[in-house]
GROMACS .gro file of N, CA and C in nm:
model
  228
    1MET      N    1   0.096  -0.107  -0.002
    1MET     CA    2  -0.001   0.003  -0.003
    1MET      C    3   0.092   0.119  -0.014
    2PHE      N    4   0.042   0.218  -0.078
    2PHE     CA    5   0.120   0.361  -0.082
    2PHE      C    6   0.115   0.421   0.042
    3PRO      N    7   0.210   0.462   0.097
    3PRO     CA    8   0.219   0.528   0.234
    3PRO      C    9   0.153   0.653   0.261
    4ILE      N   10   0.101   0.739   0.141
    4ILE     CA   11   0.028   0.866   0.156
    4ILE      C   12  -0.086   0.831   0.058
    5TYR      N   13  -0.216   0.841   0.140
    5TYR     CA   14  -0.317   0.811   0.063
    5TYR      C   15  -0.369   0.943   0.004
    6LEU      N   16  -0.385   0.980  -0.148
    6LEU     CA   17  -0.411   1.088  -0.193
    6LEU      C   18  -0.580   1.094  -0.222
    7GLY      N   19  -0.635   0.985  -0.209
    7GLY     CA   20  -0.794   0.991  -0.225
    7GLY      C   21  -0.833   1.001  -0.374
    8TYR      N   22  -0.927   1.102  -0.384
    8TYR     CA   23  -0.985   1.116  -0.533
    8TYR      C   24  -0.896   1.187  -0.621
    9TYR      N   25  -0.803   1.245  -0.570
    9TYR     CA   26  -0.743   1.365  -0.649
    9TYR      C   27  -0.669   1.316  -0.783
   10PRO      N   28  -0.595   1.216  -0.757
   10PRO     CA   29  -0.524   1.159  -0.881
   10PRO      C   30  -0.607   1.129  -0.991
   11ILE      N   31  -0.729   1.065  -0.972
   11ILE     CA   32  -0.819   1.061  -1.057
   11ILE      C   33  -0.882   1.181  -1.146
   12GLY      N   34  -0.910   1.277  -1.065
   12GLY     CA   35  -0.949   1.405  -1.133
   12GLY      C   36  -0.856   1.478  -1.219
   13ILE      N   37  -0.725   1.482  -1.142
   13ILE     CA   38  -0.602   1.531  -1.218
   13ILE      C   39  -0.573   1.480  -1.341
   14ALA      N   40  -0.592   1.313  -1.346
   14ALA     CA   41  -0.561   1.257  -1.462
   14ALA      C   42  -0.675   1.283  -1.573
   15GLN      N   43  -0.776   1.289  -1.524
   15GLN     CA   44  -0.912   1.312  -1.614
   15GLN      C   45  -0.883   1.451  -1.673
   16ILE      N   46  -0.853   1.565  -1.597
   16ILE     CA   47  -0.821   1.696  -1.648
   16ILE      C   48  -0.714   1.699  -1.755
   17LEU      N   49  -0.610   1.632  -1.710
   17LEU     CA   50  -0.484   1.630  -1.815
   17LEU      C   51  -0.541   1.559  -1.932
   18LEU      N   52  -0.599   1.456  -1.933
   18LEU     CA   53  -0.647   1.378  -2.044
   18LEU      C   54  -0.739   1.475  -2.142
   19LEU      N   55  -0.833   1.555  -2.076
   19LEU     CA   56  -0.902   1.625  -2.163
   19LEU      C   57  -0.841   1.750  -2.227
   20ILE      N   58  -0.726   1.795  -2.144
   20ILE     CA   59  -0.665   1.899  -2.208
   20ILE      C   60  -0.574   1.833  -2.336
   21ILE      N   61  -0.515   1.743  -2.314
   21ILE     CA   62  -0.441   1.657  -2.426
   21ILE      C   63  -0.542   1.621  -2.542
   22CYS      N   64  -0.651   1.605  -2.508
   22CYS     CA   65  -0.748   1.565  -2.621
   22CYS      C   66  -0.793   1.700  -2.685
   23LEU      N   67  -0.827   1.800  -2.621
   23LEU     CA   68  -0.857   1.921  -2.679
   23LEU      C   69  -0.739   1.975  -2.764
   24VAL      N   70  -0.607   1.949  -2.723
   24VAL     CA   71  -0.494   2.012  -2.791
   24VAL      C   72  -0.477   1.921  -2.918
   25PHE      N   73  -0.478   1.801  -2.916
   25PHE     CA   74  -0.478   1.710  -3.039
   25PHE      C   75  -0.575   1.738  -3.128
   26PHE      N   76  -0.709   1.746  -3.077
   26PHE     CA   77  -0.810   1.783  -3.175
   26PHE      C   78  -0.793   1.901  -3.246
   27GLY      N   79  -0.758   2.019  -3.169
   27GLY     CA   80  -0.718   2.135  -3.238
   27GLY      C   81  -0.606   2.123  -3.351
   28ILE      N   82  -0.517   2.051  -3.321
   28ILE     CA   83  -0.393   2.025  -3.415
   28ILE      C   84  -0.456   1.947  -3.525
   29TYR      N   85  -0.532   1.864  -3.516
   29TYR     CA   86  -0.575   1.776  -3.621
   29TYR      C   87  -0.675   1.859  -3.693
   30GLY      N   88  -0.769   1.928  -3.647
   30GLY     CA   89  -0.866   2.009  -3.721
   30GLY      C   90  -0.780   2.106  -3.797
   31LYS      N   91  -0.705   2.183  -3.742
   31LYS     CA   92  -0.620   2.267  -3.832
   31LYS      C   93  -0.572   2.207  -3.958
   32ARG      N   94  -0.497   2.083  -3.939
   32ARG     CA   95  -0.445   2.006  -4.046
   32ARG      C   96  -0.554   1.973  -4.132
   33VAL      N   97  -0.657   1.915  -4.117
   33VAL     CA   98  -0.751   1.872  -4.181
   33VAL      C   99  -0.805   1.969  -4.275
   34PHE      N  100  -0.830   2.103  -4.216
   34PHE     CA  101  -0.890   2.184  -4.305
   34PHE      C  102  -0.809   2.249  -4.398
   35LYS      N  103  -0.659   2.243  -4.355
   35LYS     CA  104  -0.588   2.289  -4.468
   35LYS      C  105  -0.583   2.184  -4.586
   36SER      N  106  -0.567   2.055  -4.554
   36SER     CA  107  -0.556   1.973  -4.672
   36SER      C  108  -0.682   1.965  -4.750
   37ALA      N  109  -0.794   1.975  -4.674
   37ALA     CA  110  -0.932   1.966  -4.763
   37ALA      C  111  -0.942   2.103  -4.842
   38GLU      N  112  -0.891   2.219  -4.803
   38GLU     CA  113  -0.902   2.310  -4.894
   38GLU      C  114  -0.827   2.317  -5.022
   39ALA      N  115  -0.712   2.229  -5.000
   39ALA     CA  116  -0.631   2.210  -5.122
   39ALA      C  117  -0.670   2.098  -5.207
   40GLU      N  118  -0.745   2.007  -5.173
   40GLU     CA  119  -0.821   1.909  -5.254
   40GLU      C  120  -0.950   1.949  -5.300
   41LYS      N  121  -0.989   1.866  -5.393
   41LYS     CA  122  -1.119   1.873  -5.455
   41LYS      C  123  -1.236   1.845  -5.340
   42ASP      N  124  -1.358   1.925  -5.355
   42ASP     CA  125  -1.454   1.881  -5.253
   42ASP      C  126  -1.540   1.760  -5.299
   43LYS      N  127  -1.513   1.655  -5.227
   43LYS     CA  128  -1.593   1.525  -5.250
   43LYS      C  129  -1.645   1.501  -5.119
   44LEU      N  130  -1.760   1.444  -5.103
   44LEU     CA  131  -1.846   1.412  -4.998
   44LEU      C  132  -1.779   1.292  -4.932
   45VAL      N  133  -1.730   1.193  -5.025
   45VAL     CA  134  -1.669   1.078  -4.966
   45VAL      C  135  -1.546   1.095  -4.884
   46GLN      N  136  -1.489   1.201  -4.919
   46GLN     CA  137  -1.375   1.243  -4.858
   46GLN      C  138  -1.380   1.284  -4.723
   47TYR      N  139  -1.481   1.337  -4.689
   47TYR     CA  140  -1.524   1.393  -4.570
   47TYR      C  141  -1.573   1.296  -4.463
   48VAL      N  142  -1.611   1.179  -4.517
   48VAL     CA  143  -1.681   1.089  -4.423
   48VAL      C  144  -1.596   1.042  -4.316
   49PRO      N  145  -1.468   0.994  -4.347
   49PRO     CA  146  -1.353   0.954  -4.230
   49PRO      C  147  -1.348   1.073  -4.136
   50ILE      N  148  -1.334   1.193  -4.188
   50ILE     CA  149  -1.302   1.302  -4.106
   50ILE      C  150  -1.425   1.337  -4.019
   51ILE      N  151  -1.543   1.329  -4.062
   51ILE     CA  152  -1.670   1.344  -3.975
   51ILE      C  153  -1.678   1.242  -3.877
   52LEU      N  154  -1.651   1.131  -3.895
   52LEU     CA  155  -1.642   1.024  -3.808
   52LEU      C  156  -1.545   1.037  -3.697
   53LEU      N  157  -1.428   1.085  -3.727
   53LEU     CA  158  -1.326   1.087  -3.626
   53LEU      C  159  -1.372   1.218  -3.539
   54VAL      N  160  -1.416   1.313  -3.613
   54VAL     CA  161  -1.451   1.441  -3.517
   54VAL      C  162  -1.552   1.399  -3.415
   55VAL      N  163  -1.677   1.333  -3.466
   55VAL     CA  164  -1.769   1.278  -3.370
   55VAL      C  165  -1.720   1.193  -3.276
   56GLY      N  166  -1.622   1.109  -3.298
   56GLY     CA  167  -1.557   1.016  -3.216
   56GLY      C  168  -1.464   1.108  -3.098
   57TYR      N  169  -1.408   1.206  -3.140
   57TYR     CA  170  -1.349   1.303  -3.042
   57TYR      C  171  -1.442   1.376  -2.967
   58LEU      N  172  -1.522   1.428  -3.030
   58LEU     CA  173  -1.639   1.493  -2.936
   58LEU      C  174  -1.710   1.419  -2.837
   59ILE      N  175  -1.755   1.287  -2.865
   59ILE     CA  176  -1.805   1.209  -2.790
   59ILE      C  177  -1.720   1.181  -2.668
   60SER      N  178  -1.590   1.126  -2.706
   60SER     CA  179  -1.483   1.113  -2.586
   60SER      C  180  -1.461   1.226  -2.518
   61MET      N  181  -1.450   1.339  -2.568
   61MET     CA  182  -1.441   1.467  -2.478
   61MET      C  183  -1.543   1.496  -2.383
   62CYS      N  184  -1.679   1.479  -2.420
   62CYS     CA  185  -1.799   1.480  -2.354
   62CYS      C  186  -1.802   1.398  -2.241
   63ILE      N  187  -1.773   1.259  -2.258
   63ILE     CA  188  -1.759   1.139  -2.162
   63ILE      C  189  -1.654   1.200  -2.055
   64ILE      N  190  -1.541   1.252  -2.111
   64ILE     CA  191  -1.433   1.301  -2.015
   64ILE      C  192  -1.476   1.417  -1.927
   65ALA      N  193  -1.551   1.520  -1.997
   65ALA     CA  194  -1.595   1.626  -1.907
   65ALA      C  195  -1.705   1.591  -1.806
   66ILE      N  196  -1.804   1.496  -1.856
   66ILE     CA  197  -1.918   1.454  -1.757
   66ILE      C  198  -1.848   1.375  -1.638
   67SER      N  199  -1.733   1.299  -1.666
   67SER     CA  200  -1.657   1.230  -1.549
   67SER      C  201  -1.587   1.316  -1.444
   68ILE      N  202  -1.547   1.426  -1.509
   68ILE     CA  203  -1.479   1.537  -1.434
   68ILE      C  204  -1.576   1.608  -1.349
   69PHE      N  205  -1.699   1.606  -1.403
   69PHE     CA  206  -1.823   1.662  -1.326
   69PHE      C  207  -1.853   1.581  -1.210
   70TRP      N  208  -1.882   1.456  -1.236
   70TRP     CA  209  -1.907   1.360  -1.138
   70TRP      C  210  -1.791   1.350  -1.017
   71TRP      N  211  -1.663   1.371  -1.073
   71TRP     CA  212  -1.566   1.362  -0.967
   71TRP      C  213  -1.577   1.452  -0.889
   72VAL      N  214  -1.594   1.594  -0.928
   72VAL     CA  215  -1.620   1.708  -0.843
   72VAL      C  216  -1.747   1.698  -0.760
   73ALA      N  217  -1.845   1.648  -0.821
   73ALA     CA  218  -1.980   1.652  -0.752
   73ALA      C  219  -1.983   1.549  -0.640
   74PHE      N  220  -1.922   1.449  -0.640
   74PHE     CA  221  -1.908   1.345  -0.533
   74PHE      C  222  -1.795   1.326  -0.463
   75MET      N  223  -1.720   1.447  -0.468
   75MET     CA  224  -1.587   1.435  -0.395
   75MET      C  225  -1.620   1.467  -0.249
   76PRO      N  226  -1.578   1.399  -0.155
   76PRO     CA  227  -1.585   1.393  -0.020
   76PRO      C  228  -1.557   1.524   0.067
   0.00000   0.00000   0.00000
């Protein structure tokens, strides 16, 4: 057993860091995708994987944000 009990704090800190990292990478990816999409022809089929990836990112970021809310709400 660890000699110092940190309680719930490492869970929340890890979730906050994960959300920040996810937001940073989402921003980098979004900027890169929009630059490459402007250079290529506009085809709907080309945007399907991009849309699915963006939806996946947004869903995971929402789940992380909700779990941070639960962490704060139920903190002793």
